[in-house]
mmCIF file of C-alpha atoms in Angstrom:
data_model
loop_
_atom_site.group_PDB
_atom_site.id
_atom_site.type_symbol
_atom_site.label_atom_id
_atom_site.label_comp_id
_atom_site.label_asym_id
_atom_site.label_seq_id
_atom_site.Cartn_x
_atom_site.Cartn_y
_atom_site.Cartn_z
ATOM 1 C CA MET A 152 0.000 0.000 0.000
ATOM 2 C CA ASP A 153 2.771 2.470 0.880
ATOM 3 C CA LYS A 154 4.429 1.763 -2.466
ATOM 4 C CA SER A 155 1.270 2.471 -4.455
ATOM 5 C CA LEU A 156 0.563 5.572 -2.376
ATOM 6 C CA TRP A 157 4.114 6.807 -2.978
ATOM 7 C CA LYS A 158 3.675 6.268 -6.738
ATOM 8 C CA THR A 159 0.393 8.155 -6.811
ATOM 9 C CA GLU A 160 1.936 11.000 -4.818
ATOM 10 C CA ILE A 161 4.697 11.321 -7.434
ATOM 11 C CA ILE A 162 2.144 11.222 -10.256
ATOM 12 C CA GLY A 163 0.136 13.802 -8.303
ATOM 13 C CA VAL A 164 2.996 16.307 -8.518
ATOM 14 C CA GLY A 165 2.823 16.058 -12.312
ATOM 15 C CA PHE A 166 -0.979 16.246 -12.264
ATOM 16 C CA VAL A 167 -0.934 19.416 -10.162
ATOM 17 C CA ALA A 168 1.737 20.976 -12.408
ATOM 18 C CA ALA A 169 -0.200 20.178 -15.596
ATOM 19 C CA CYS A 170 -3.536 21.377 -14.197
ATOM 20 C CA SER A 171 -1.979 24.533 -12.801
ATOM 21 C CA SER A 172 -0.436 25.344 -16.152
ATOM 22 C CA ALA A 173 -3.819 24.952 -17.849
ATOM 23 C CA MET A 174 -5.634 26.916 -15.137
ATOM 24 C CA LEU A 175 -3.233 29.843 -15.487
ATOM 25 C CA ARG A 176 -4.510 30.294 -19.053
ATOM 26 C CA LEU A 177 -8.157 29.373 -18.482
ATOM 27 C CA TYR A 178 -9.451 32.876 -17.701
ATOM 28 C CA ASP A 179 -8.211 34.266 -21.025
ATOM 29 C CA PHE A 180 -9.281 31.119 -22.913
ATOM 30 C CA CYS A 181 -12.845 31.417 -21.552
ATOM 31 C CA GLY A 182 -13.010 35.112 -22.382
ATOM 32 C CA GLY A 183 -13.540 36.140 -18.776
ATOM 33 C CA GLN A 184 -16.627 33.961 -18.301
ATOM 34 C CA ALA A 185 -17.643 32.361 -14.983
ATOM 35 C CA LEU A 186 -15.758 29.093 -15.612
ATOM 36 C CA GLY A 187 -12.532 31.003 -16.195
ATOM 37 C CA ILE A 188 -13.136 33.198 -13.151
ATOM 38 C CA LEU A 189 -13.742 30.312 -10.772
ATOM 39 C CA PHE A 190 -11.109 27.891 -12.039
ATOM 40 C CA GLY A 191 -8.546 30.140 -13.725
ATOM 41 C CA ALA A 192 -6.189 32.860 -12.607
ATOM 42 C CA VAL A 193 -7.934 36.204 -13.146
ATOM 43 C CA ASN A 194 -4.826 38.258 -12.463
ATOM 44 C CA ASN A 195 -1.171 37.803 -11.584
ATOM 45 C CA SER A 196 -1.505 38.009 -7.792
ATOM 46 C CA ALA A 197 0.055 35.461 -5.452
ATOM 47 C CA TRP A 198 -3.442 34.198 -4.517
ATOM 48 C CA GLU A 199 -4.495 33.579 -8.121
ATOM 49 C CA ARG A 200 -1.294 31.677 -8.878
ATOM 50 C CA CYS A 201 -1.664 29.746 -5.619
ATOM 51 C CA LYS A 202 -5.288 28.773 -6.231
ATOM 52 C CA THR A 203 -4.219 27.079 -9.480
ATOM 53 C CA LEU A 204 -2.153 24.740 -7.297
ATOM 54 C CA LEU A 205 -4.630 24.282 -4.453
ATOM 55 C CA LEU A 206 -7.611 23.044 -6.448
ATOM 56 C CA PRO A 207 -5.666 20.402 -8.421
ATOM 57 C CA TYR A 208 -4.037 19.259 -5.159
ATOM 58 C CA LEU A 209 -7.488 18.794 -3.627
ATOM 59 C CA VAL A 210 -8.841 17.031 -6.720
ATOM 60 C CA TRP A 211 -5.828 14.699 -6.826
ATOM 61 C CA GLY A 212 -6.371 13.850 -3.167
ATOM 62 C CA LEU A 213 -9.968 12.873 -3.957
ATOM 63 C CA LEU A 214 -8.802 10.730 -6.886
ATOM 64 C CA GLU A 215 -6.220 9.030 -4.659
ATOM 65 C CA LEU A 216 -8.870 8.361 -2.050
ATOM 66 C CA LEU A 217 -10.998 6.613 -4.681
ATOM 67 C CA CYS A 218 -8.173 4.670 -6.362
ATOM 68 C CA VAL A 219 -5.698 3.688 -3.635
ATOM 69 C CA ARG A 220 -6.495 1.613 -0.576
ATOM 70 C CA VAL A 221 -5.860 4.040 2.265
ATOM 71 C CA ALA A 222 -7.148 4.567 5.775
ATOM 72 C CA VAL A 223 -9.763 7.241 5.045
ATOM 73 C CA TYR A 224 -9.496 9.109 8.348
ATOM 74 C CA ARG A 225 -5.669 9.271 8.308
ATOM 75 C CA PHE A 226 -5.583 10.153 4.633
ATOM 76 C CA THR A 227 -8.140 12.960 4.961
ATOM 77 C CA VAL A 228 -6.254 14.537 7.851
ATOM 78 C CA ALA A 229 -2.894 14.191 6.082
ATOM 79 C CA LYS A 230 -4.178 15.647 2.794
ATOM 80 C CA THR A 231 -5.947 18.518 4.548
ATOM 81 C CA ALA A 232 -2.705 19.371 6.348
ATOM 82 C CA GLY A 233 -0.892 19.202 3.000
ATOM 83 C CA LEU A 234 -3.474 21.464 1.366
ATOM 84 C CA TYR A 235 -3.147 24.147 4.018
ATOM 85 C CA PHE A 236 0.633 23.783 4.048
ATOM 86 C CA LEU A 237 0.631 24.312 0.281
ATOM 87 C CA GLY A 238 -1.263 27.577 0.678
ATOM 88 C CA ALA A 239 0.838 28.704 3.643
ATOM 89 C CA LEU A 240 4.027 28.058 1.697
ATOM 90 C CA CYS A 241 2.923 29.219 -1.757
ATOM 91 C CA LEU A 242 1.448 32.603 -0.806
ATOM 92 C CA PRO A 243 4.531 34.114 0.880
ATOM 93 C CA LEU A 244 6.962 32.445 -1.535
ATOM 94 C CA GLY A 245 4.943 33.837 -4.456
ATOM 95 C CA ASP A 246 6.327 37.282 -3.673
ATOM 96 C CA LEU A 247 9.905 36.043 -3.264
ATOM 97 C CA LEU A 248 10.427 33.504 -6.046
ATOM 98 C CA PRO A 249 9.477 33.266 -9.702
ATOM 99 C CA ALA A 250 6.236 31.356 -10.298
ATOM 100 C CA ALA A 251 7.679 28.015 -11.483
ATOM 101 C CA PRO A 252 10.219 27.457 -8.665
ATOM 102 C CA CYS A 253 7.663 28.627 -6.102
ATOM 103 C CA ALA A 254 5.068 26.190 -7.427
ATOM 104 C CA ALA A 255 7.531 23.289 -7.658
ATOM 105 C CA LEU A 256 8.860 23.789 -4.152
ATOM 106 C CA SER A 257 5.412 24.287 -2.607
ATOM 107 C CA VAL A 258 3.768 21.330 -4.330
ATOM 108 C CA CYS A 259 6.620 18.886 -3.668
ATOM 109 C CA ALA A 260 6.830 19.921 -0.012
ATOM 110 C CA SER A 261 3.063 19.534 0.416
ATOM 111 C CA PHE A 262 2.973 16.060 -1.097
ATOM 112 C CA LEU A 263 5.922 15.020 1.071
ATOM 113 C CA LEU A 264 4.275 16.401 4.197
ATOM 114 C CA SER A 265 0.989 14.610 3.562
ATOM 115 C CA PHE A 266 2.738 11.334 2.696
ATOM 116 C CA PHE A 267 4.949 11.327 5.777
ATOM 117 C CA LEU A 268 2.107 12.495 8.005
ATOM 118 C CA TYR A 269 -0.043 9.656 6.693
ATOM 119 C CA ARG A 270 2.737 7.135 7.370
ATOM 120 C CA SER A 271 3.600 8.564 10.797
ATOM 121 C CA ARG A 272 2.689 6.941 14.071
ATOM 122 C CA LEU A 273 0.687 9.970 15.137
ATOM 123 C CA THR A 274 -2.929 9.374 16.107
ATOM 124 C CA LEU A 275 -4.802 11.249 13.379
ATOM 125 C CA ARG A 276 -8.300 9.766 13.636
ATOM 126 C CA PRO A 277 -9.528 12.318 16.241
ATOM 127 C CA LEU A 278 -8.588 15.082 13.804
ATOM 128 C CA PHE A 279 -10.871 13.788 11.058
ATOM 129 C CA ALA A 280 -13.898 15.975 11.915
ATOM 130 C CA PRO A 281 -11.822 19.190 12.171
ATOM 131 C CA ALA A 282 -10.098 18.259 8.899
ATOM 132 C CA VAL A 283 -13.446 17.932 7.127
ATOM 133 C CA CYS A 284 -14.497 21.307 8.549
ATOM 134 C CA PHE A 285 -11.256 22.813 7.250
ATOM 135 C CA LEU A 286 -11.958 21.338 3.817
ATOM 136 C CA PHE A 287 -15.362 23.058 3.767
ATOM 137 C CA LEU A 288 -13.688 26.274 4.929
ATOM 138 C CA PHE A 289 -11.175 25.968 2.091
ATOM 139 C CA VAL A 290 -13.971 25.606 -0.479
ATOM 140 C CA ALA A 291 -15.721 28.692 0.928
ATOM 141 C CA VAL A 292 -12.507 30.731 0.848
ATOM 142 C CA TYR A 293 -11.692 29.533 -2.660
ATOM 143 C CA VAL A 294 -15.110 30.527 -4.003
ATOM 144 C CA CYS A 295 -15.261 33.881 -2.188
ATOM 145 C CA PHE A 296 -11.757 35.280 -2.550
ATOM 146 C CA THR A 297 -11.732 35.566 -6.348
ATOM 147 C CA PRO A 298 -14.719 37.892 -6.728
ATOM 148 C CA PHE A 299 -14.273 39.507 -3.304
ATOM 149 C CA PRO A 300 -10.559 39.505 -2.469
ATOM 150 C CA PRO A 301 -9.291 41.024 0.772
ATOM 151 C CA GLN A 302 -7.276 44.213 0.313
ATOM 152 C CA ASN A 303 -4.058 42.363 1.069
ATOM 153 C CA PRO A 304 -0.789 42.334 -0.912
ATOM 154 C CA TRP A 305 -1.229 38.620 -1.706
ATOM 155 C CA PHE A 306 -4.404 39.453 -3.645
ATOM 156 C CA ARG A 307 -3.032 42.490 -5.491
ATOM 157 C CA ASP A 308 -1.885 42.127 -9.084
ATOM 158 C CA ALA A 309 1.670 43.472 -9.134
ATOM 159 C CA VAL A 310 1.316 44.681 -12.728
ATOM 160 C CA THR A 311 -2.043 46.477 -12.617
ATOM 161 C CA GLY A 312 -2.330 47.156 -8.893
ATOM 162 C CA LEU A 313 -5.909 45.825 -8.973
ATOM 163 C CA TYR A 314 -7.565 43.255 -6.749
ATOM 164 C CA GLY A 315 -9.700 40.407 -8.041
ATOM 165 C CA ILE A 316 -11.434 40.249 -11.392
ATOM 166 C CA PRO A 317 -10.195 42.896 -13.836
ATOM 167 C CA PRO A 318 -12.911 45.342 -14.905
ATOM 168 C CA THR A 319 -14.224 44.699 -18.422
ATOM 169 C CA ASN A 320 -14.477 48.397 -19.269
ATOM 170 C CA ALA A 321 -10.821 49.185 -18.501
ATOM 171 C CA GLY A 322 -9.685 51.212 -21.296
#
């Protein structure tokens, strides 16, 4: 089981990289429509680049859960910790490093954390309910912060100085 989980974690790094690359271009490809707004990067802020890593990481975790025999409670806690670690690492590094090295470092570190946390001897089962709550919180934050971003440097486009979705009548 550990061998197959390790293999899927390695494949997951590639999955997240490929999805992130596609999501970075999705907003322009969709012409600014709702699909591009929700799943693509609407500007060049640290948050928008980071969200293109977070969603594929979450989706890959769900695929792993369905395809690999894992202890559901341990896996959910470990993946939730990895998801939040990815965001906590990617957002500040997004201002310090170019996009590709930041993404590579953040994603690899998050997959390693979740894998080793899953394999650890720590008692994770009591953390299952809080982990599920944190997953719901993540979904709420993800959906809300694109159209209504906080006035925080991580949400500000360094090129335009704007927050969130660019206005369509900018001229």
